[in-house]
C-alpha cells in the first residue's frame, strides 16, 4: 500500500472513533488497562498471603526448636557401648553356705513380745503443755522453805510472789506471820496493816497485829485492836484469851475476870485457868480451889498440866 493509502485509511479510522465517541462518552476507555490492574492486585494479594503463612510456620518451628534444646539440656548423655571401656570379669568361685535355721520355739517368743507391746491411744487434739508461772513457782518455793523452817527464804519468796501477782492477799498474812516467828515485829506491823487495808475484818491479821504491839510494849494499841476484833468476833477463843490476858497484865482484874468467865462458860480450858488465877489474885482462894479441882478431875488434860494443878491445890488447901 502506498503512503497516501495508509494515510487515508488512518484518517478513516480516526473519524470512525470520533463518531463512536460522540455516541457514548466511555467508548474511548480501553479494556486492556483494566486487565492489567486486576492482574497486579492478584499478584500482590498472593504474595501477602504466602508471606503470612511462611511467617507463622517459621514461628512454630522456632518454638519447637527451643523445647527440644531444653529437653536436651535436662537429659544425661550416656556414652555409647562402643565408647565404654570393657572390663574383663574374673570368674568368682562361690562356696556353698549352710542356710539351715532352727525356728523351733520362735512362734511363742514372737507372740509374747507382741502381747507385751503397749500401743498408746491416738488423740487428734493437742494437749496443752503445763507451764508453771512465775507466781506459782515463787509460791511453791516459799511453802517448801516454810516447811523446812527457813523462814527468811520463805519471806523472800512470798514477797516475790506478791509482787508478781496481788491476787491473793493471804500472802501478806503469811509474810506477817513469819516476821512474828523470827521476832521482827516491825515487819509484822507493816504487812498486817497492808492486809487490813484490803480487808478490815481479817480476823487473824487483827490478832497478829495486836500481839506485835504487845511484844513491842505498846499495850494500849494492842488492847484497842483486840477490842475492835472482839466487837467483830465476840465468840472467838483467841481474841477473848488475849484480851483477858492484856487486862490481867494491866491489873484490871474485874474486867479480866468477866472476859475469862465468858471463855470458861464456852467450855474452854484457857478460860477456867484464867478465872482461877484472877480469883487467886483477888484473894478468893475458895473460888480458885473449886475451879482447880474441876480442872484436875478432867481426864483429858495433859499430865504436865495435871501436876501443876495438883501443886496449886496443895498450896491453896
mmCIF file of C-alpha atoms in Angstrom:
data_model
loop_
_atom_site.group_PDB
_atom_site.id
_atom_site.type_symbol
_atom_site.label_atom_id
_atom_site.label_comp_id
_atom_site.label_asym_id
_atom_site.label_seq_id
_atom_site.Cartn_x
_atom_site.Cartn_y
_atom_site.Cartn_z
ATOM 1 C CA UNK A 1 0.000 0.000 0.000
ATOM 2 C CA UNK A 2 1.188 3.438 -0.775
ATOM 3 C CA UNK A 3 1.741 6.150 1.797
ATOM 4 C CA UNK A 4 -1.286 8.048 0.625
ATOM 5 C CA UNK A 5 -3.402 4.948 1.038
ATOM 6 C CA UNK A 6 -2.139 4.395 4.545
ATOM 7 C CA UNK A 7 -2.764 8.000 5.452
ATOM 8 C CA UNK A 8 -6.270 7.841 4.132
ATOM 9 C CA UNK A 9 -7.030 4.600 5.973
ATOM 10 C CA UNK A 10 -5.786 6.173 9.274
ATOM 11 C CA UNK A 11 -7.934 9.219 8.746
ATOM 12 C CA UNK A 12 -10.922 6.960 8.240
ATOM 13 C CA UNK A 13 -10.252 5.143 11.474
ATOM 14 C CA UNK A 14 -9.967 8.358 13.426
ATOM 15 C CA UNK A 15 -13.153 9.631 12.014
ATOM 16 C CA UNK A 16 -14.969 6.437 12.914
ATOM 17 C CA UNK A 17 -13.641 6.604 16.527
ATOM 18 C CA UNK A 18 -14.762 10.205 16.861
ATOM 19 C CA UNK A 19 -18.191 9.272 15.694
ATOM 20 C CA UNK A 20 -18.350 6.469 18.246
ATOM 21 C CA UNK A 21 -17.175 8.866 20.962
ATOM 22 C CA UNK A 22 -19.958 11.194 20.158
ATOM 23 C CA UNK A 23 -22.410 8.371 20.592
ATOM 24 C CA UNK A 24 -21.063 7.163 24.208
ATOM 25 C CA UNK A 25 -18.629 9.045 26.457
ATOM 26 C CA UNK A 26 -16.870 5.873 27.835
ATOM 27 C CA UNK A 27 -16.238 4.362 24.473
ATOM 28 C CA UNK A 28 -12.693 5.738 24.412
ATOM 29 C CA UNK A 29 -11.587 3.723 27.570
ATOM 30 C CA UNK A 30 -9.511 0.784 26.576
ATOM 31 C CA UNK A 31 -10.331 -2.584 28.215
ATOM 32 C CA UNK A 32 -6.679 -3.686 28.225
ATOM 33 C CA UNK A 33 -5.724 -1.324 31.107
ATOM 34 C CA UNK A 34 -8.400 -2.823 33.431
ATOM 35 C CA UNK A 35 -6.987 -6.308 32.971
ATOM 36 C CA UNK A 36 -3.504 -5.105 33.911
ATOM 37 C CA UNK A 37 -4.756 -3.654 37.258
ATOM 38 C CA UNK A 38 -6.567 -6.847 38.158
ATOM 39 C CA UNK A 39 -3.502 -8.976 37.473
ATOM 40 C CA UNK A 40 -1.301 -6.788 39.715
ATOM 41 C CA UNK A 41 -3.847 -6.910 42.563
ATOM 42 C CA UNK A 42 -3.961 -10.710 42.414
ATOM 43 C CA UNK A 43 -0.163 -10.967 42.439
ATOM 44 C CA UNK A 44 0.187 -8.661 45.451
ATOM 45 C CA UNK A 45 -2.527 -10.445 47.451
ATOM 46 C CA UNK A 46 -0.995 -13.879 46.800
ATOM 47 C CA UNK A 47 2.438 -12.621 47.894
ATOM 48 C CA UNK A 48 0.994 -11.214 51.157
ATOM 49 C CA UNK A 49 -0.919 -14.403 51.940
ATOM 50 C CA UNK A 50 2.059 -16.684 51.302
ATOM 51 C CA UNK A 51 4.406 -14.460 53.294
ATOM 52 C CA UNK A 52 1.978 -14.532 56.284
ATOM 53 C CA UNK A 53 1.727 -18.325 56.098
ATOM 54 C CA UNK A 54 5.517 -18.616 55.926
ATOM 55 C CA UNK A 55 5.901 -16.347 58.984
ATOM 56 C CA UNK A 56 3.509 -18.479 61.019
ATOM 57 C CA UNK A 57 5.287 -21.708 60.023
ATOM 58 C CA UNK A 58 8.666 -20.162 60.933
ATOM 59 C CA UNK A 59 7.343 -19.103 64.371
ATOM 60 C CA UNK A 60 6.030 -22.605 65.195
ATOM 61 C CA UNK A 61 9.323 -24.202 64.118
ATOM 62 C CA UNK A 62 11.309 -21.812 66.338
ATOM 63 C CA UNK A 63 9.168 -22.790 69.401
ATOM 64 C CA UNK A 64 9.711 -26.493 68.733
ATOM 65 C CA UNK A 65 13.468 -25.957 68.468
ATOM 66 C CA UNK A 66 13.551 -24.163 71.846
ATOM 67 C CA UNK A 67 11.638 -27.001 73.578
ATOM 68 C CA UNK A 68 13.958 -29.599 72.055
ATOM 69 C CA UNK A 69 17.013 -27.633 73.219
ATOM 70 C CA UNK A 70 15.685 -27.557 76.842
ATOM 71 C CA UNK A 71 14.963 -31.275 76.786
ATOM 72 C CA UNK A 72 18.451 -31.959 75.528
ATOM 73 C CA UNK A 73 19.938 -29.965 78.411
ATOM 74 C CA UNK A 74 17.919 -31.926 81.008
ATOM 75 C CA UNK A 75 18.838 -35.279 79.514
ATOM 76 C CA UNK A 76 22.029 -37.006 80.639
ATOM 77 C CA UNK A 77 24.050 -38.193 77.703
ATOM 78 C CA UNK A 78 25.408 -41.650 78.257
ATOM 79 C CA UNK A 79 28.382 -42.893 76.346
ATOM 80 C CA UNK A 80 27.739 -45.498 73.764
ATOM 81 C CA UNK A 81 28.637 -49.069 74.389
ATOM 82 C CA UNK A 82 31.477 -48.812 71.963
ATOM 83 C CA UNK A 83 32.992 -45.864 73.911
ATOM 84 C CA UNK A 84 32.723 -47.505 77.381
ATOM 85 C CA UNK A 85 35.821 -49.414 78.479
ATOM 86 C CA UNK A 86 35.164 -53.075 78.644
ATOM 87 C CA UNK A 87 36.045 -54.771 81.926
ATOM 88 C CA UNK A 88 37.278 -58.263 81.974
ATOM 89 C CA UNK A 89 35.328 -60.148 84.608
ATOM 90 C CA UNK A 90 37.205 -62.748 86.551
ATOM 91 C CA UNK A 91 35.409 -65.948 87.415
ATOM 92 C CA UNK A 92 34.276 -65.960 91.075
ATOM 93 C CA UNK A 93 34.188 -69.173 92.976
ATOM 94 C CA UNK A 94 31.120 -69.388 95.297
ATOM 95 C CA UNK A 95 31.476 -71.574 98.331
ATOM 96 C CA UNK A 96 28.348 -73.381 99.485
ATOM 97 C CA UNK A 97 26.867 -71.970 102.709
ATOM 98 C CA UNK A 98 24.694 -73.816 105.175
ATOM 99 C CA UNK A 99 21.435 -71.806 105.321
ATOM 100 C CA UNK A 100 19.550 -74.054 107.656
ATOM 101 C CA UNK A 101 17.951 -72.057 110.599
ATOM 102 C CA UNK A 102 16.406 -73.562 113.668
ATOM 103 C CA UNK A 103 12.983 -71.918 114.097
ATOM 104 C CA UNK A 104 11.694 -74.056 116.929
ATOM 105 C CA UNK A 105 10.118 -72.025 119.720
ATOM 106 C CA UNK A 106 10.155 -68.827 117.629
ATOM 107 C CA UNK A 107 6.378 -68.522 117.455
ATOM 108 C CA UNK A 108 5.994 -68.405 121.248
ATOM 109 C CA UNK A 109 8.579 -65.656 121.657
ATOM 110 C CA UNK A 110 7.005 -63.600 118.839
ATOM 111 C CA UNK A 111 3.520 -63.890 120.341
ATOM 112 C CA UNK A 112 4.740 -62.998 123.838
ATOM 113 C CA UNK A 113 6.609 -59.946 122.544
ATOM 114 C CA UNK A 114 3.537 -58.797 120.641
ATOM 115 C CA UNK A 115 1.356 -59.135 123.736
ATOM 116 C CA UNK A 116 3.780 -57.044 125.806
ATOM 117 C CA UNK A 117 3.770 -54.163 123.334
ATOM 118 C CA UNK A 118 1.727 -51.222 124.650
ATOM 119 C CA UNK A 119 0.252 -49.053 121.915
ATOM 120 C CA UNK A 120 -0.621 -45.520 123.136
ATOM 121 C CA UNK A 121 -4.074 -44.248 122.342
ATOM 122 C CA UNK A 122 -4.369 -41.884 119.441
ATOM 123 C CA UNK A 123 -5.610 -38.388 120.080
ATOM 124 C CA UNK A 124 -6.333 -35.767 117.451
ATOM 125 C CA UNK A 125 -6.332 -32.988 120.000
ATOM 126 C CA UNK A 126 -3.081 -31.373 121.002
ATOM 127 C CA UNK A 127 -2.741 -31.417 124.771
ATOM 128 C CA UNK A 128 -1.694 -28.054 126.226
ATOM 129 C CA UNK A 129 1.691 -28.060 127.891
ATOM 130 C CA UNK A 130 1.616 -27.362 131.598
ATOM 131 C CA UNK A 131 3.784 -24.376 132.239
ATOM 132 C CA UNK A 132 4.452 -23.183 135.787
ATOM 133 C CA UNK A 133 4.065 -19.435 136.029
ATOM 134 C CA UNK A 134 6.463 -17.266 137.985
ATOM 135 C CA UNK A 135 3.780 -16.636 140.615
ATOM 136 C CA UNK A 136 3.177 -20.367 141.203
ATOM 137 C CA UNK A 137 6.924 -21.036 141.195
ATOM 138 C CA UNK A 138 7.608 -18.422 143.910
ATOM 139 C CA UNK A 139 4.637 -19.636 145.935
ATOM 140 C CA UNK A 140 5.828 -23.232 145.759
ATOM 141 C CA UNK A 141 9.368 -22.307 146.792
ATOM 142 C CA UNK A 142 8.027 -20.196 149.689
ATOM 143 C CA UNK A 143 5.943 -23.077 151.062
ATOM 144 C CA UNK A 144 8.852 -25.500 150.758
ATOM 145 C CA UNK A 145 11.144 -23.103 152.636
ATOM 146 C CA UNK A 146 8.492 -22.517 155.335
ATOM 147 C CA UNK A 147 8.070 -26.256 155.911
ATOM 148 C CA UNK A 148 11.841 -26.632 156.276
ATOM 149 C CA UNK A 149 11.945 -23.825 158.842
ATOM 150 C CA UNK A 150 13.850 -21.446 156.536
ATOM 151 C CA UNK A 151 11.620 -18.502 157.373
ATOM 152 C CA UNK A 152 13.775 -15.758 155.837
ATOM 153 C CA UNK A 153 13.931 -17.570 152.489
ATOM 154 C CA UNK A 154 10.194 -18.173 152.701
ATOM 155 C CA UNK A 155 9.583 -14.451 153.344
ATOM 156 C CA UNK A 156 11.633 -13.504 150.271
ATOM 157 C CA UNK A 157 9.763 -15.951 148.028
ATOM 158 C CA UNK A 158 6.390 -14.810 149.397
ATOM 159 C CA UNK A 159 7.355 -11.202 148.632
ATOM 160 C CA UNK A 160 8.319 -12.127 145.062
ATOM 161 C CA UNK A 161 5.012 -13.950 144.609
ATOM 162 C CA UNK A 162 3.103 -10.922 145.925
ATOM 163 C CA UNK A 163 4.997 -8.519 143.655
ATOM 164 C CA UNK A 164 4.313 -10.799 140.670
ATOM 165 C CA UNK A 165 0.556 -11.022 141.288
ATOM 166 C CA UNK A 166 -1.524 -9.386 144.009
ATOM 167 C CA UNK A 167 -4.495 -11.683 143.539
ATOM 168 C CA UNK A 168 -4.228 -13.483 146.913
ATOM 169 C CA UNK A 169 -3.970 -11.188 149.996
ATOM 170 C CA UNK A 170 -3.347 -14.237 152.227
ATOM 171 C CA UNK A 171 0.293 -13.995 151.097
ATOM 172 C CA UNK A 172 0.546 -10.807 153.169
ATOM 173 C CA UNK A 173 -0.643 -12.706 156.224
ATOM 174 C CA UNK A 174 1.981 -15.414 155.683
ATOM 175 C CA UNK A 175 4.695 -12.739 155.431
ATOM 176 C CA UNK A 176 3.465 -11.055 158.639
ATOM 177 C CA UNK A 177 3.251 -14.382 160.494
ATOM 178 C CA UNK A 178 6.799 -15.391 159.508
ATOM 179 C CA UNK A 179 8.072 -11.993 160.655
ATOM 180 C CA UNK A 180 6.434 -12.704 164.019
ATOM 181 C CA UNK A 181 8.140 -16.111 164.207
ATOM 182 C CA UNK A 182 11.603 -14.614 163.633
ATOM 183 C CA UNK A 183 10.886 -11.791 166.129
ATOM 184 C CA UNK A 184 10.800 -8.949 163.583
ATOM 185 C CA UNK A 185 7.714 -7.160 164.899
ATOM 186 C CA UNK A 186 8.030 -4.066 162.722
ATOM 187 C CA UNK A 187 7.671 -6.339 159.715
ATOM 188 C CA UNK A 188 4.550 -7.818 161.324
ATOM 189 C CA UNK A 189 3.024 -4.344 161.680
ATOM 190 C CA UNK A 190 3.906 -3.379 158.089
ATOM 191 C CA UNK A 191 2.384 -6.364 156.322
ATOM 192 C CA UNK A 192 -0.550 -6.851 158.724
ATOM 193 C CA UNK A 193 -1.569 -3.215 158.122
ATOM 194 C CA UNK A 194 -1.305 -3.735 154.347
ATOM 195 C CA UNK A 195 -3.637 -6.706 154.644
ATOM 196 C CA UNK A 196 -6.098 -4.799 156.851
ATOM 197 C CA UNK A 197 -6.285 -2.027 154.246
ATOM 198 C CA UNK A 198 -7.555 -4.647 151.812
ATOM 199 C CA UNK A 199 -9.750 -6.459 154.360
ATOM 200 C CA UNK A 200 -10.563 -4.547 157.561
ATOM 201 C CA UNK A 201 -12.221 -7.596 159.129
ATOM 202 C CA UNK A 202 -9.376 -10.052 158.657
ATOM 203 C CA UNK A 203 -9.506 -11.881 161.992
ATOM 204 C CA UNK A 204 -6.010 -13.390 162.011
ATOM 205 C CA UNK A 205 -4.378 -10.136 160.885
ATOM 206 C CA UNK A 206 -6.060 -8.201 163.720
ATOM 207 C CA UNK A 207 -4.905 -10.732 166.308
ATOM 208 C CA UNK A 208 -1.359 -10.856 164.921
ATOM 209 C CA UNK A 209 -1.050 -7.076 164.859
ATOM 210 C CA UNK A 210 -2.237 -6.898 168.486
ATOM 211 C CA UNK A 211 0.383 -9.477 169.502
ATOM 212 C CA UNK A 212 3.101 -7.495 167.689
ATOM 213 C CA UNK A 213 2.117 -4.305 169.568
ATOM 214 C CA UNK A 214 2.124 -6.268 172.830
ATOM 215 C CA UNK A 215 5.625 -7.620 172.127
ATOM 216 C CA UNK A 216 6.872 -4.098 171.479
ATOM 217 C CA UNK A 217 5.353 -2.952 174.814
ATOM 218 C CA UNK A 218 2.539 -0.912 173.308
ATOM 219 C CA UNK A 219 -0.295 -2.487 175.352
ATOM 220 C CA UNK A 220 -2.684 0.358 174.707
ATOM 221 C CA UNK A 221 -2.690 -0.133 170.916
ATOM 222 C CA UNK A 222 -2.819 -3.898 171.346
ATOM 223 C CA UNK A 223 -5.874 -3.601 173.596
ATOM 224 C CA UNK A 224 -7.678 -1.252 171.176
ATOM 225 C CA UNK A 225 -7.165 -3.661 168.269
ATOM 226 C CA UNK A 226 -8.353 -6.640 170.341
ATOM 227 C CA UNK A 227 -11.460 -4.750 171.487
ATOM 228 C CA UNK A 228 -12.251 -3.947 167.852
ATOM 229 C CA UNK A 229 -11.709 -7.628 166.970
ATOM 230 C CA UNK A 230 -13.933 -8.715 169.909
ATOM 231 C CA UNK A 231 -16.704 -6.428 168.611
ATOM 232 C CA UNK A 232 -16.486 -8.175 165.202
ATOM 233 C CA UNK A 233 -15.951 -11.711 166.555
ATOM 234 C CA UNK A 234 -17.395 -11.932 170.129
ATOM 235 C CA UNK A 235 -17.092 -15.730 170.340
ATOM 236 C CA UNK A 236 -13.539 -16.129 169.072
ATOM 237 C CA UNK A 237 -11.433 -18.050 171.626
ATOM 238 C CA UNK A 238 -8.047 -16.492 170.739
ATOM 239 C CA UNK A 239 -9.371 -12.923 170.814
ATOM 240 C CA UNK A 240 -11.050 -13.441 174.199
ATOM 241 C CA UNK A 241 -7.976 -15.137 175.705
ATOM 242 C CA UNK A 242 -5.538 -12.436 174.524
ATOM 243 C CA UNK A 243 -7.852 -9.616 175.561
ATOM 244 C CA UNK A 244 -8.336 -11.116 179.069
ATOM 245 C CA UNK A 245 -4.570 -11.553 179.407
ATOM 246 C CA UNK A 246 -3.956 -7.890 178.485
ATOM 247 C CA UNK A 247 -6.409 -6.686 181.108
ATOM 248 C CA UNK A 248 -4.773 -9.052 183.574
ATOM 249 C CA UNK A 249 -1.371 -7.508 182.788
ATOM 250 C CA UNK A 250 -2.765 -4.033 183.366
ATOM 251 C CA UNK A 251 -4.166 -5.326 186.688
ATOM 252 C CA UNK A 252 -7.714 -4.628 185.516
ATOM 253 C CA UNK A 253 -8.768 -7.830 187.291
ATOM 254 C CA UNK A 254 -12.541 -7.312 187.291
ATOM 255 C CA UNK A 255 -12.649 -6.782 183.535
ATOM 256 C CA UNK A 256 -10.281 -9.701 183.040
ATOM 257 C CA UNK A 257 -12.493 -11.892 185.282
ATOM 258 C CA UNK A 258 -15.555 -11.132 183.128
ATOM 259 C CA UNK A 259 -13.720 -11.983 179.926
ATOM 260 C CA UNK A 260 -12.361 -15.248 181.353
ATOM 261 C CA UNK A 261 -15.833 -16.106 182.658
ATOM 262 C CA UNK A 262 -17.231 -15.811 179.096
ATOM 263 C CA UNK A 263 -14.443 -18.036 177.822
ATOM 264 C CA UNK A 264 -14.951 -20.609 180.647
ATOM 265 C CA UNK A 265 -18.703 -20.763 180.005
ATOM 266 C CA UNK A 266 -17.935 -21.590 176.373
ATOM 267 C CA UNK A 267 -16.101 -24.677 177.709
ATOM 268 C CA UNK A 268 -12.516 -23.649 177.026
ATOM 269 C CA UNK A 269 -9.809 -24.741 179.478
ATOM 270 C CA UNK A 270 -7.944 -21.429 178.993
ATOM 271 C CA UNK A 271 -10.968 -19.554 180.400
ATOM 272 C CA UNK A 272 -11.084 -21.756 183.528
ATOM 273 C CA UNK A 273 -7.369 -21.383 184.202
ATOM 274 C CA UNK A 274 -7.548 -17.603 183.735
ATOM 275 C CA UNK A 275 -10.546 -17.334 186.015
ATOM 276 C CA UNK A 276 -8.771 -19.386 188.725
ATOM 277 C CA UNK A 277 -5.728 -17.099 188.505
ATOM 278 C CA UNK A 278 -7.903 -13.970 188.867
ATOM 279 C CA UNK A 279 -9.580 -15.438 191.974
ATOM 280 C CA UNK A 280 -6.120 -16.112 193.447
ATOM 281 C CA UNK A 281 -5.079 -12.501 192.814
ATOM 282 C CA UNK A 282 -8.332 -11.286 194.370
ATOM 283 C CA UNK A 283 -7.566 -13.483 197.425
ATOM 284 C CA UNK A 284 -10.656 -15.570 196.783
ATOM 285 C CA UNK A 285 -8.906 -18.879 197.477
ATOM 286 C CA UNK A 286 -12.121 -20.843 197.918
ATOM 287 C CA UNK A 287 -13.352 -19.982 194.372
ATOM 288 C CA UNK A 288 -9.882 -20.594 192.934
ATOM 289 C CA UNK A 289 -9.609 -24.009 194.677
ATOM 290 C CA UNK A 290 -13.017 -25.027 193.370
ATOM 291 C CA UNK A 291 -12.025 -24.289 189.773
ATOM 292 C CA UNK A 292 -8.642 -26.044 190.130
ATOM 293 C CA UNK A 293 -10.340 -29.208 191.438
ATOM 294 C CA UNK A 294 -12.738 -29.165 188.457
ATOM 295 C CA UNK A 295 -9.813 -28.944 186.083
ATOM 296 C CA UNK A 296 -7.916 -31.724 187.924
ATOM 297 C CA UNK A 297 -10.890 -34.091 187.676
ATOM 298 C CA UNK A 298 -10.922 -33.740 183.884
ATOM 299 C CA UNK A 299 -9.275 -36.926 182.457
ATOM 300 C CA UNK A 300 -8.428 -35.199 179.141
ATOM 301 C CA UNK A 301 -5.927 -32.663 180.464
ATOM 302 C CA UNK A 302 -2.215 -33.343 179.752
ATOM 303 C CA UNK A 303 -0.059 -34.838 182.516
ATOM 304 C CA UNK A 304 2.317 -31.873 182.855
ATOM 305 C CA UNK A 305 -0.670 -29.574 183.452
ATOM 306 C CA UNK A 306 -2.171 -32.094 185.910
ATOM 307 C CA UNK A 307 0.980 -31.974 188.044
ATOM 308 C CA UNK A 308 0.890 -28.159 188.123
ATOM 309 C CA UNK A 309 -2.794 -28.145 189.122
ATOM 310 C CA UNK A 310 -2.014 -30.652 191.880
ATOM 311 C CA UNK A 311 0.630 -28.337 193.324
ATOM 312 C CA UNK A 312 -1.830 -25.428 193.200
ATOM 313 C CA UNK A 313 -4.482 -27.412 195.065
ATOM 314 C CA UNK A 314 -1.963 -28.411 197.791
ATOM 315 C CA UNK A 315 -0.791 -24.813 198.221
ATOM 316 C CA UNK A 316 -4.332 -23.444 198.435
ATOM 317 C CA UNK A 317 -5.532 -26.076 200.954
#
